[in-house]
Coordinates of C-alpha atoms and ligand atoms in Angstrom, one line a residue:
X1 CA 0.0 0.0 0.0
X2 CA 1.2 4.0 -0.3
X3 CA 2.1 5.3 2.8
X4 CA 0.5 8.5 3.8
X5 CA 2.1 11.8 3.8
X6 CA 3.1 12.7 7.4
X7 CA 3.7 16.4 6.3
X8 CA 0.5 17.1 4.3
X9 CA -2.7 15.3 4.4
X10 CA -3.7 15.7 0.8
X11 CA -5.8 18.0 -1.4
X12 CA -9.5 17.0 -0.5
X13 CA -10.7 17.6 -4.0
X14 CA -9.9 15.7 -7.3
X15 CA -6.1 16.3 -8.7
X16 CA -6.5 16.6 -12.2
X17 CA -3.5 15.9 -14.9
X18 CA -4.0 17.7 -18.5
X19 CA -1.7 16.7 -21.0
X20 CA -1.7 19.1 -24.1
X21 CA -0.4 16.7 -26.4
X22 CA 2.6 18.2 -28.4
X23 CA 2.7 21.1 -26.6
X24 CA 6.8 22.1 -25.9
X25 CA 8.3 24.5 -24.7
X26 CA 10.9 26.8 -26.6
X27 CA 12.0 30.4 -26.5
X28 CA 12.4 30.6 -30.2
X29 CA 9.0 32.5 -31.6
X30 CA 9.8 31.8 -35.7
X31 CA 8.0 28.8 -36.6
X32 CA 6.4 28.0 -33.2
X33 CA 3.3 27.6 -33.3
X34 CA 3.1 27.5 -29.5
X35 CA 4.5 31.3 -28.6
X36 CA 2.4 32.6 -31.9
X37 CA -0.6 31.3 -30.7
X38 CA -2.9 33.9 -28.9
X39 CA -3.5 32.2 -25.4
X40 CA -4.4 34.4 -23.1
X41 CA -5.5 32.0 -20.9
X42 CA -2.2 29.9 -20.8
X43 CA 0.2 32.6 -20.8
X44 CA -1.6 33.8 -17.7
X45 CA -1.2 30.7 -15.8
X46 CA 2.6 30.5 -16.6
X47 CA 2.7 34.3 -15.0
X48 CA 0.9 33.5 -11.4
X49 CA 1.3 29.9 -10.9
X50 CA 4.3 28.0 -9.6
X51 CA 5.9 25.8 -12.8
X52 CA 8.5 23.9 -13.9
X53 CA 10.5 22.5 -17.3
X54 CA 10.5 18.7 -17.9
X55 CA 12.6 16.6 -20.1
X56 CA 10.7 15.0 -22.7
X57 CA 12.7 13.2 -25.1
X58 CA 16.0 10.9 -25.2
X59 CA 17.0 9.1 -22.5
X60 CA 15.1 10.9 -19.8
X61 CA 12.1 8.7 -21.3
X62 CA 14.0 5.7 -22.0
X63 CA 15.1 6.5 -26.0
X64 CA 18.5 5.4 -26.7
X65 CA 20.1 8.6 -26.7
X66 CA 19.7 12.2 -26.3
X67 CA 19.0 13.0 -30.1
X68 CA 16.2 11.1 -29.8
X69 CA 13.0 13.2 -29.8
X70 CA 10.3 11.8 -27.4
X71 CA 6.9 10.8 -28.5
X72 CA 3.3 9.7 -27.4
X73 CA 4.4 5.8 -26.0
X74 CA 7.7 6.7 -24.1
X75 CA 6.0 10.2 -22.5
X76 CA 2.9 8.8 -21.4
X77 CA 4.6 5.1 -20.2
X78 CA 7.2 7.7 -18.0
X79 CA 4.1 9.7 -16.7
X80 CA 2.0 6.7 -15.8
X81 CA 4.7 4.4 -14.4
X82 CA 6.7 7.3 -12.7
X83 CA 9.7 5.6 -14.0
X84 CA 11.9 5.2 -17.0
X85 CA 12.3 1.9 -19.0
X86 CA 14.7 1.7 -22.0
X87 CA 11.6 1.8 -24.4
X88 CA 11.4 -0.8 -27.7
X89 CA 13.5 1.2 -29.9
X90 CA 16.6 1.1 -27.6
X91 CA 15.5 -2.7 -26.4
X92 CA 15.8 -3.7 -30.2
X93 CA 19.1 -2.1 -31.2
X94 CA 21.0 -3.9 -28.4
X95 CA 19.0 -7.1 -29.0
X96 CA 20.6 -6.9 -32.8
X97 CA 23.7 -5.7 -31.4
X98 CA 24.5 -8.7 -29.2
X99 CA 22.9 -11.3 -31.3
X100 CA 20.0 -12.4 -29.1
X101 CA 17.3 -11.6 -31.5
X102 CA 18.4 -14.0 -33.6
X103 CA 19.0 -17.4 -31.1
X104 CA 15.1 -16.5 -29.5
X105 CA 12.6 -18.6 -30.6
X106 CA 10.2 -16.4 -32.4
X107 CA 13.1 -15.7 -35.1
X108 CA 14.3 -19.1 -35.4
X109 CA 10.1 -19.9 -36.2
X110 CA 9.6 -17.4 -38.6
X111 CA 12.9 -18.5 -40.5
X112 CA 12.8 -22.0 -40.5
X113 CA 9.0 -22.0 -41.5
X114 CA 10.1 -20.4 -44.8
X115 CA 12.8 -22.5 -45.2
X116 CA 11.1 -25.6 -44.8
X117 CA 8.2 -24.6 -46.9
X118 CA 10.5 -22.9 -49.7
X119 CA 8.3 -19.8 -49.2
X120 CA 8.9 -16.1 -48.9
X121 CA 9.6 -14.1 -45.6
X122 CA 7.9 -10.9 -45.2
X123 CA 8.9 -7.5 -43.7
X124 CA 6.1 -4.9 -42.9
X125 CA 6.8 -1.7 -41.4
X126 CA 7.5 2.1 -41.3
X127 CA 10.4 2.6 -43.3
X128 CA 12.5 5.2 -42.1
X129 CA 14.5 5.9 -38.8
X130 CA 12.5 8.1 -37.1
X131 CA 12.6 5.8 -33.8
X132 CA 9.6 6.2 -33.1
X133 CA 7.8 3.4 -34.4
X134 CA 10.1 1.6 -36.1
X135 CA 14.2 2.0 -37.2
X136 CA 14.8 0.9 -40.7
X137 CA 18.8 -0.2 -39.6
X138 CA 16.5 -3.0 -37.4
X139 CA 15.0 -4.1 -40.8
X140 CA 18.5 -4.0 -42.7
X141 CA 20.0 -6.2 -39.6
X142 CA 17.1 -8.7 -40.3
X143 CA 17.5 -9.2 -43.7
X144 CA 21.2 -9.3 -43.7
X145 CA 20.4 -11.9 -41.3
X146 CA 18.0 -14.1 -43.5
X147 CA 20.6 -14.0 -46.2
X148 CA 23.4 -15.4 -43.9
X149 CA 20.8 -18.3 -42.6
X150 CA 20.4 -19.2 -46.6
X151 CA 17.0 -17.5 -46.9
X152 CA 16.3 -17.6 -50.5
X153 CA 13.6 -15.5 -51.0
X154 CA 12.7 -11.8 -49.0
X155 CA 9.9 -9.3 -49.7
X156 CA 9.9 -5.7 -48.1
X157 CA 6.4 -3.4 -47.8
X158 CA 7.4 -0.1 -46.7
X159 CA 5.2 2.5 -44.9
X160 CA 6.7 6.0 -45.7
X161 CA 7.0 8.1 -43.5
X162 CA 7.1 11.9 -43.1
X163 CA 6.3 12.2 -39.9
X164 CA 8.6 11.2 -37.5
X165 CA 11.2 12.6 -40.3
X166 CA 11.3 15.5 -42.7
X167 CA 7.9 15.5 -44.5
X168 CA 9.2 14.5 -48.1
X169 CA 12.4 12.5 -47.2
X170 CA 11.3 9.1 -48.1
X171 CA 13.4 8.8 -51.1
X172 CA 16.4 10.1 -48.9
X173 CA 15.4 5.9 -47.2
X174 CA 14.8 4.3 -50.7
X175 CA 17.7 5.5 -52.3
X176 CA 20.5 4.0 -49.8
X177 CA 17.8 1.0 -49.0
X178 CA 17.7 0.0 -53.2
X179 CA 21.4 0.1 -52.8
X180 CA 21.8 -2.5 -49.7
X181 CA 19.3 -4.8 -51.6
X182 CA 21.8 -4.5 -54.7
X183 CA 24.4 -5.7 -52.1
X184 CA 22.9 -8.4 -50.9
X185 CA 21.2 -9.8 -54.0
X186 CA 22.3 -12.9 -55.3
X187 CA 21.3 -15.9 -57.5
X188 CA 20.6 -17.4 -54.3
X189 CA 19.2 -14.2 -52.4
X190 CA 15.8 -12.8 -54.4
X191 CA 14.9 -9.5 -52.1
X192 CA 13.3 -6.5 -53.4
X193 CA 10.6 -3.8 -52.0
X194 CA 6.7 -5.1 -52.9
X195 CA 4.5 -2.8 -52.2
X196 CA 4.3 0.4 -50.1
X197 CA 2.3 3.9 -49.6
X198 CA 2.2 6.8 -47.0
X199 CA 1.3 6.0 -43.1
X200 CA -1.5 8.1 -42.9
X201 CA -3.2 6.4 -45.6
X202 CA -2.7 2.7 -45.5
X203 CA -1.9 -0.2 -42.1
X204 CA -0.6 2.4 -39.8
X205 CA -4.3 3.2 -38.0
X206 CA -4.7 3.3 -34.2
X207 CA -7.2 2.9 -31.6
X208 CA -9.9 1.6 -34.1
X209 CA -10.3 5.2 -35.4
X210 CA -10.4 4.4 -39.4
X211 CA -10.1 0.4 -40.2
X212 CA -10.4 1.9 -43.9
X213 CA -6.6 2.2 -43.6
X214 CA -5.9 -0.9 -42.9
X215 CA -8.1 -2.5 -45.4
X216 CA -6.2 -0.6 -48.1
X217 CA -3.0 -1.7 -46.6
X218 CA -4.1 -5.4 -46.8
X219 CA -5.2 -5.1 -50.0
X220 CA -1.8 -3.8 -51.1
X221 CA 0.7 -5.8 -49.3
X222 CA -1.3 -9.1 -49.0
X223 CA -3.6 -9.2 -51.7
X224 CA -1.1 -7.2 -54.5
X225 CA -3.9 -5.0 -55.5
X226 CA -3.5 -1.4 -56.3
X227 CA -1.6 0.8 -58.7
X228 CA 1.5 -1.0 -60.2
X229 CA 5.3 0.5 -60.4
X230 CA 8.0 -1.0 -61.2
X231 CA 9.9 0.3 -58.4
X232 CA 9.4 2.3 -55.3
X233 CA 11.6 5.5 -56.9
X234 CA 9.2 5.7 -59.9
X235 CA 6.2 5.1 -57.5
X236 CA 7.0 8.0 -55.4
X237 CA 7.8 10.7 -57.6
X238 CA 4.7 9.8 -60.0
X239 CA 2.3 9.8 -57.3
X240 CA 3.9 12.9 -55.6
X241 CA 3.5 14.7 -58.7
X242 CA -0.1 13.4 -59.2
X243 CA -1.5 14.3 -55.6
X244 CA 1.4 16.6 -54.1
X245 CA 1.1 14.9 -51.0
X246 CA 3.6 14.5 -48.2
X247 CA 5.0 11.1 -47.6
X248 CA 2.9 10.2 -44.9
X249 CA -0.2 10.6 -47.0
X250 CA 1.2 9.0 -50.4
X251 CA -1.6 6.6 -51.7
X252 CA -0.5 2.9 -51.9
X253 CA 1.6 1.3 -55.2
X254 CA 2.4 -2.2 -55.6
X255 CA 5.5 -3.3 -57.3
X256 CA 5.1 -5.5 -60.6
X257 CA 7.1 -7.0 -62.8
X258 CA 5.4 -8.9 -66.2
X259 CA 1.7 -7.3 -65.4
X260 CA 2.4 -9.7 -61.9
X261 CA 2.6 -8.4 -58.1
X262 CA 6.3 -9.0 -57.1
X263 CA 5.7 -9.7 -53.5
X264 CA 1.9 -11.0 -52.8
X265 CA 1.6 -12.7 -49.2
X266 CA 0.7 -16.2 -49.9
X267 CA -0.1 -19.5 -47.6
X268 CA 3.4 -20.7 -46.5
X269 CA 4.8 -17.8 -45.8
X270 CA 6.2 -15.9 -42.8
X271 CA 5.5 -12.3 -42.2
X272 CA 7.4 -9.9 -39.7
X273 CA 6.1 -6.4 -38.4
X274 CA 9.1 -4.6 -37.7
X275 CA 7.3 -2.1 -35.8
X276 CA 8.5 -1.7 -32.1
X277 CA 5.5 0.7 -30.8
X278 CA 2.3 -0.9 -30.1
X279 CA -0.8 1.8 -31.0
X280 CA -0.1 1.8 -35.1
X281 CA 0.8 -2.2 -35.1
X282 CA -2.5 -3.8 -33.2
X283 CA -5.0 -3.7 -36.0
X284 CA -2.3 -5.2 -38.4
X285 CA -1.7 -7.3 -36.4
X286 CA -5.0 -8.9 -35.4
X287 CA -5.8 -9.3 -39.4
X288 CA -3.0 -11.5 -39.6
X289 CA -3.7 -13.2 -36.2
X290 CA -7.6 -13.6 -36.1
X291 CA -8.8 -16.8 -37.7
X292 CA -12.4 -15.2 -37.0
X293 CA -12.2 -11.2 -38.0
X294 CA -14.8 -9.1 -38.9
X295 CA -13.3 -5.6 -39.0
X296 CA -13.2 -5.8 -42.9
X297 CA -13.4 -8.8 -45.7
X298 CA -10.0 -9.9 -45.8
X299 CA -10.8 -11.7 -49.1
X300 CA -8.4 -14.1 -48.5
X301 CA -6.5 -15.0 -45.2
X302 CA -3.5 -16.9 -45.9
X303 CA -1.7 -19.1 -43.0
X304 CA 1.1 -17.6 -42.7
X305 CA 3.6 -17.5 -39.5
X306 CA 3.5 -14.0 -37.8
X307 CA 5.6 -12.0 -35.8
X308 CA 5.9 -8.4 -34.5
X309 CA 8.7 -6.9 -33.5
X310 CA 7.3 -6.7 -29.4
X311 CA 4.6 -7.8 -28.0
X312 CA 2.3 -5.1 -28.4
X313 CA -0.3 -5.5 -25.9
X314 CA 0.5 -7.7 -22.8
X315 CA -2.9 -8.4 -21.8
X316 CA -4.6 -9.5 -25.3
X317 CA -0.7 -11.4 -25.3
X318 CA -0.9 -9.6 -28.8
X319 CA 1.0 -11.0 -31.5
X320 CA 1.8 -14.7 -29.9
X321 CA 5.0 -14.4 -31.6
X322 CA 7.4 -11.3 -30.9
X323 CA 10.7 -10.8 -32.1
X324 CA 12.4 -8.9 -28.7
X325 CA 10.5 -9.0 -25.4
X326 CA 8.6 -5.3 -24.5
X327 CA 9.8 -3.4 -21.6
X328 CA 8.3 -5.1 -17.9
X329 CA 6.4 -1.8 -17.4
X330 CA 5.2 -2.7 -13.4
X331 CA 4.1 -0.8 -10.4
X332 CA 2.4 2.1 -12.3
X333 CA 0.4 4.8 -10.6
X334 CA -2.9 3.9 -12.3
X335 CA -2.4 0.3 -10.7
X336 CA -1.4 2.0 -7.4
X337 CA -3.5 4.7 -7.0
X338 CA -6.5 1.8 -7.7
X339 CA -4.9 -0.4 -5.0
X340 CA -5.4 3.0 -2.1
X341 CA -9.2 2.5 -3.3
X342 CA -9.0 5.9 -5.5
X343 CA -11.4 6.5 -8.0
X344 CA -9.8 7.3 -11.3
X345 CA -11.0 8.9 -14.9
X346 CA -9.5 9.0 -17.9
X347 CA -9.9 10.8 -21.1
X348 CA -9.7 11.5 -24.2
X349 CA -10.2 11.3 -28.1
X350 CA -9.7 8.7 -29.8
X351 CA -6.3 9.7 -31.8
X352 CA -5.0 9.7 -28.2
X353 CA -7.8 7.4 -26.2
X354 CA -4.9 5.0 -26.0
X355 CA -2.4 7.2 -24.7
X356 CA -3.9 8.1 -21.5
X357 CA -5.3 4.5 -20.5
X358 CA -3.2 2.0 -22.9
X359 CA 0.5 4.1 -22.6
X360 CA -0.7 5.5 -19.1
X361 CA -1.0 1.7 -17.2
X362 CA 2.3 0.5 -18.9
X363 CA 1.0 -0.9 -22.4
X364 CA -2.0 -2.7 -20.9
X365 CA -5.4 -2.5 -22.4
X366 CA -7.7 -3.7 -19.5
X367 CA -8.7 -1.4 -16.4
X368 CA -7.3 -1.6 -12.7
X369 CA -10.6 -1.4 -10.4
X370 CA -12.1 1.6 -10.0
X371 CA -10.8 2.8 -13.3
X372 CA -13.2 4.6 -15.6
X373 CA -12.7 5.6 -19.2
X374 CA -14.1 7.7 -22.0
X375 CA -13.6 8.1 -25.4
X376 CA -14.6 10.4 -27.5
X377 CA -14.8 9.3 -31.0
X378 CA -12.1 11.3 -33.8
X379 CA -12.9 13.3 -36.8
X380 CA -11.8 10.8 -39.3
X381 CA -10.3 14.5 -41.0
X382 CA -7.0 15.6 -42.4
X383 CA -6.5 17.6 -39.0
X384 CA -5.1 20.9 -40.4
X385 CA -9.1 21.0 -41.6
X386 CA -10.4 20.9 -37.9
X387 CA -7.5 22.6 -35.9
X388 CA -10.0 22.3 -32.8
X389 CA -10.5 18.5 -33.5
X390 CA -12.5 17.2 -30.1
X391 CA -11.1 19.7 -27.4
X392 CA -14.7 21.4 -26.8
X393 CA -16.2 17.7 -26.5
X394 CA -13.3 16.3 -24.1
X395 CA -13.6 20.0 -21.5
X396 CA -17.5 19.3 -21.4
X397 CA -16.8 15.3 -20.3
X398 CA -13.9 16.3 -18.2
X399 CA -16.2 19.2 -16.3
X400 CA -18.8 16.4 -15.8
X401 CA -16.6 14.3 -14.5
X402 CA -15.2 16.3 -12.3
X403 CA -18.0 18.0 -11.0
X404 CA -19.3 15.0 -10.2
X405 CA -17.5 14.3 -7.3
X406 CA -17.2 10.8 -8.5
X407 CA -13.4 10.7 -9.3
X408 CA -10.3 11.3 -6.9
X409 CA -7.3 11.4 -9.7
X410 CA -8.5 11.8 -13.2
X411 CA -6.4 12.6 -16.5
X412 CA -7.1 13.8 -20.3
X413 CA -5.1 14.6 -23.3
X414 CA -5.6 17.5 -25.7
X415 CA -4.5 15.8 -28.7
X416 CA -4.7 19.5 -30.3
X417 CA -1.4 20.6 -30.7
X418 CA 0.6 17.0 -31.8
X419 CA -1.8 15.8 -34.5
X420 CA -2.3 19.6 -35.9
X421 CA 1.7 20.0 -35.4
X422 CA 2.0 16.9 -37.6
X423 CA 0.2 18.1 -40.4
X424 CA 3.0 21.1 -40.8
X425 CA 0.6 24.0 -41.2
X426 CA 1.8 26.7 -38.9
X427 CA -1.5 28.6 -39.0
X428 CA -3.4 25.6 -38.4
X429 CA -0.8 24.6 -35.4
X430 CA -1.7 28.1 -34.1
X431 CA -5.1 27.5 -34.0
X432 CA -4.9 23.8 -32.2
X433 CA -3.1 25.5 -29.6
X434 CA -6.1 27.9 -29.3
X435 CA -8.2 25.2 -29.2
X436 CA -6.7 23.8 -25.9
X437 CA -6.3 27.0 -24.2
X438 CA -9.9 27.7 -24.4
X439 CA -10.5 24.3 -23.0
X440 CA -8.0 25.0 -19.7
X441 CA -10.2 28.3 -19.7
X442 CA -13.7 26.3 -19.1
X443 CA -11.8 23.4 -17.3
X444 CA -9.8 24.7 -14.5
X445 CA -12.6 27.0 -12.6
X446 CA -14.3 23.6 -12.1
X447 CA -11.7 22.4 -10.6
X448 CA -11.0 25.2 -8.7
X449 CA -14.8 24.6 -7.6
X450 CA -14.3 20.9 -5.9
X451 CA -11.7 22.0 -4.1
X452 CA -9.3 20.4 -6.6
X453 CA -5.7 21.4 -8.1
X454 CA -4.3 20.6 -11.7
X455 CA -1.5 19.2 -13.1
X456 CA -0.8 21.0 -16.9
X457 CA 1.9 19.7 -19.0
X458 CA 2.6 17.8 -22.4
X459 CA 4.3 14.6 -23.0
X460 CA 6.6 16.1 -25.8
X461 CA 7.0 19.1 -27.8
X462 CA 5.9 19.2 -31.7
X463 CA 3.5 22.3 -32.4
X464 CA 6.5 24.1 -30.7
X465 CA 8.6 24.7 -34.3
X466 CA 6.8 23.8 -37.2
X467 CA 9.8 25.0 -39.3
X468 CA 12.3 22.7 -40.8
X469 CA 15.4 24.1 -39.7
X470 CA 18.9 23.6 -41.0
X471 CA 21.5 22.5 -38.2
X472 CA 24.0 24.5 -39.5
X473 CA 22.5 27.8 -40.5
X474 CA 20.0 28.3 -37.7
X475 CA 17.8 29.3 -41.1
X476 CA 14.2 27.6 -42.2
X477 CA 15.4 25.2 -45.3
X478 CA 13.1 26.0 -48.2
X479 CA 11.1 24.1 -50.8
X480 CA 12.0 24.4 -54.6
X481 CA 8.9 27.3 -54.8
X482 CA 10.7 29.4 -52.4
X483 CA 8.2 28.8 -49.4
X484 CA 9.2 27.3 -46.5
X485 CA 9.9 23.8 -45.5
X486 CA 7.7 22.5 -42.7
X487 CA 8.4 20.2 -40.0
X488 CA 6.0 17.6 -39.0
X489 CA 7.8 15.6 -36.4
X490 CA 8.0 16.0 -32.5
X491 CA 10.6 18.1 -30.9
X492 CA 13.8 17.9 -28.4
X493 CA 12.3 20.7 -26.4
X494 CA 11.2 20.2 -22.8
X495 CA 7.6 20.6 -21.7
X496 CA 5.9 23.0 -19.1
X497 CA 4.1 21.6 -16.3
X498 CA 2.3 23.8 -14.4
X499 CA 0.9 23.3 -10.4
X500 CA -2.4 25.2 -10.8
X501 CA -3.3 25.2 -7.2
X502 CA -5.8 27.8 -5.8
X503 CA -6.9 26.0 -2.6
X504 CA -3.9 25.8 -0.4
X505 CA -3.4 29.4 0.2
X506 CA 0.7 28.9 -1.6
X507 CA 1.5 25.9 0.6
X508 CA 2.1 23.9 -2.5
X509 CA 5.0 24.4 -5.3
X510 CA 7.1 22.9 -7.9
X511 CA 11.0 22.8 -6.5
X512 CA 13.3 24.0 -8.8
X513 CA 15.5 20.8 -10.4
X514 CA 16.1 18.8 -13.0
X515 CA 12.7 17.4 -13.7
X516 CA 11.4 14.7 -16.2
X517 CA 8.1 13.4 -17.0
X518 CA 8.7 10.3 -14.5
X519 CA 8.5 12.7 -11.8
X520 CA 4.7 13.7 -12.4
X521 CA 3.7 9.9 -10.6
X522 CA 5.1 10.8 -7.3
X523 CA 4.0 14.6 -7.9
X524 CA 0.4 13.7 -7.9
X525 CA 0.8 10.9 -5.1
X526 CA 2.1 13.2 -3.0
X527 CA -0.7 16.0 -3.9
X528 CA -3.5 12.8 -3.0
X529 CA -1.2 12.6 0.7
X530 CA 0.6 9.8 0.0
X531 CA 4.1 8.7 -0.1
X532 CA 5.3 7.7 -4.1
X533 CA 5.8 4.2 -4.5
X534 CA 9.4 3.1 -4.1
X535 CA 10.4 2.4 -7.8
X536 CA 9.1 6.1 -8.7
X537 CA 11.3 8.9 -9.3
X538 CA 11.2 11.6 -6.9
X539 CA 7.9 13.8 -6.7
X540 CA 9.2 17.7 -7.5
X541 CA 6.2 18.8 -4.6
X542 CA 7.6 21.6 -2.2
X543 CA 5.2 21.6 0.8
X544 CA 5.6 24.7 3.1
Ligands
3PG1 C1 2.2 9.1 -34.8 O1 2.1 7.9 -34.6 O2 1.3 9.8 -35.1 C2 3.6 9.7 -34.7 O3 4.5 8.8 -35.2 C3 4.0 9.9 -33.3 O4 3.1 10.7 -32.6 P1 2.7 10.5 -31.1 O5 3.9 9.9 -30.4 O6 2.5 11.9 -30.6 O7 1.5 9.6 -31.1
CO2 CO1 2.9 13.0 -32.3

């Protein structure tokens, strides 16, 4: 059990955590859509109440290194647990580096099936090295790997990205990638790319909110239907030309040779998802796994051996077969805070439902007791359209819930300002931040009303420069029509988190330190009167 507090005996009202999603913090105004945005409301509370700076991204969240910008899975997993792991993408690159990947079970599976059966091995993923989902040097270990083990026959469906990298760098992948594949190939080693298309638009959905996706992503890697190419180069700059889209949202192309698919998926064969991060790999995932599935007609299921690159949800035990164990995420707040008997609430929409229950508990999908959730359900909307997105919806459920009296520690994310930030329009990214500030504005006098303070912070930064900038200039890069170059992934900038207290007459504030998001468990622990749970970093609580 928490201990209590000896020095304070808790807030007697509910102790809300807001995450505004995206939302960092930088002192640069060009490009950031953040300091542009006019929020009064926000701006105020940074001015009169007591807040602090968190580290948001490399290894203060478990990332492999300091370059490393956070995201979504490694923020959320440090709030919830109140502790850092080393997260899938670091878990993977030392599994490769010291071999172990390949002497585990699933591997040796997924290999020998094809060799035994003659058939082709699979890979299936986002194709760049973001490190957020996915890193494309895990894919080029694996298939350097089959070729060794006397693999005969390799196909490669690649997700481009745009996203968690600059916004049309996908050839910057295929380029070098075409060029390994060269390497390798052999008379005895047929490998080429198969079929492909942007992440926004085909297999990458999460959270349920458009199976549409994923249908068009089994219809192109699995079934071989679609547009045909003969390569992924030609692909991309014809259909770039065509719809001027961004990687992320390329439409799908299939590679053929002789009018024929190259790389169908066929009965026999063994399929890896090289995707580390759980949200964008479950619906995949079950389509290759369920033997009864009824999110969309597959048209044809072949039996094929599967494998992810984690296990991506430890309570569905979802896929059976995973390349690298997942990070033991244990002892997190939402499990402890149930085992004092608190009464928790949890919220959001669903382009971030996941993050604040799924990511929150430690990549679980079922409830501790006394747990409520609430979803509201996305715009299925290029977000740049409807900066706002559900904000207005999640402040009215979070005001009901709080003024309900029915919840000691409840939680919500503003999804606002990282799905608008990854669209790359500025103006819109302006507005998204808008959007959430008028929602603290309606939100936090109810609080004030039940006698309850408020956590406000953000898991990582992305709305905060939506300009590509070059390293070495300082300067925004340009595109070839003069305008500038957006950015579209998350940021190295730390996040605020503000203590918006206005019923303990300034007992309570934030010490100054070197803070991280793994210090929020304890923070709000010790705000409910108890003691944080051994294995959580320190709470940053100053109590006069
Ligand atoms: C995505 O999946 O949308 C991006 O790759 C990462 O964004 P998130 O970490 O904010 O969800
Ligand atoms: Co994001």
């Amino acid at each position: 059990m928490l201990k209590k507090l000896s020095a304070f005996e808790g807030i007697k009202g509910p102790i809300v955590t807001i995450v505004m999603d995206g939302v960092g913090y930088s002192p640069k105004e060009e490009g950031n859509a953040v300091a542009q945005a006019r929020k009064p409301y926000l701006d105020s509370l940074m001015k009169k109440y007591s807040h602090v700076l968190l580290k948001a991204h490399g290894t203060a969240v478990g990332m492999p290194s300091d370059a490393d910008m956070g995201n979504s899975e490694v923020g959320h997993n440090a709030i919830g647990a109140g502790q850092v792991y080393e997260q899938g993408a670091a878990l993977v690159a030392k599994s490769i580096q010291t071999g172990e990947i390949f002497k585990r079970d699933a591997w040796k599976e997924i290999t020998e099936n094809v060799r035994a059966k003659k058939s082709t091995l699979h890979f299936l993923g986002l194709f760049s090295d973001g490190n957020v989902h996915s890193n494309i040097e895990h894919l080029k270990a694996m298939i350097a790997e089959a070729k060794k083990e006397g693999i005969a026959k390799v196909r490669v469906h690649v997700l481009l990205d745009g996203r968690d990298v600059p916004e049309t760098s996908a050839l910057d992948y295929v380029g070098p990638f075409e060029k390994f594949l060269d390497e390798l190939r052999s008379p005895e080693f047929d490998v080429c790319i198969a079929s492909g298309g942007g992440r926004m638009k085909i297999t990458m959905d999460r959270y349920n909110a458009n199976w549409k996706m994923v249908e068009l992503g089994w219809k192109t890697h699995v079934l071989g239907e679609g547009r045909y190419f003969a390569n992924t180069t030609e692909a991309i700059n014809t259909l770039r030309a065509e719809t001027k889209a961004i990687d992320q949202d390329l439409p799908p192309f299939v590679i053929a040779k002789d009018g024929a698919p190259v790389g169908t998926i066929q009965d026999g064969d063994s399929v890896v998802y090289f995707n580390f991060r759980g949200d964008r790999s479950i619906e995949i995932t079950r389509a290759f796994e369920e033997e009864h599935f009824v999110e969309f007609d597959r048209v044809r299921f072949p039996k094929v051996t599967y494998a992810g690159m984690l296990q991506y949800d430890g309570d569905l035990k979802l896929p059976k077969r995973f390349l690298v164990p997942p990070p033991a995420i244990e002892n997190t707040s939402g499990e402890w805070f149930s085992k004092a008997g608190l009464k928790q609430f949890a919220c959001s929409e669903t382009q971030k439902y996941g993050h604040v229950t799924y990511f929150w508990n430690g990549n679980r999908s079922s409830k501790f007791d006394g747990e409520t959730y609430l979803e509201i359900p996305s715009d299925v909307v290029p977000f740049e359209q409807r900066p706002w997105m559900k904000s207005a919806e999640i402040t009215d459920s979070m005001i009901d819930a709080v003024a309900s009296g029915k919840y000691n520690v409840l939680r919500c994310n503003f999804p606002n300002g990282d799905m608008v930030g990854h669209t790359g329009s500025l103006r819109a990214a302006t507005m998204a931040v808008e959007a959430v500030d008028l929602g603290l504005a309606r939100l936090l006098p109810v609080i004030d009303a039940m006698g309850g303070v408020a956590i406000i912070t953000a898991d990582h930064g992305n709305a905060d420069e939506m300009y590509d900038v070059d390293k070495k200039t300082g300067l925004p890069k340009t595109n070839k029509d003069g305008s500038i170059k957006a950015k579209t992934s998350h940021t190295l900038n730390p996040v605020p988190c503000i203590l918006y207290d206005n019923v303990t007459g300034g007992r309570l504030s934030l010490k100054e330190g070197s803070w991280g998001l793994s210090n929020l468990a304890a923070t709000t622990a010790n705000l409910l009167g108890f003691e944080k749970h051994e294995s959580w970093d320190d709470s940053m609580l100053l109590i006069k």
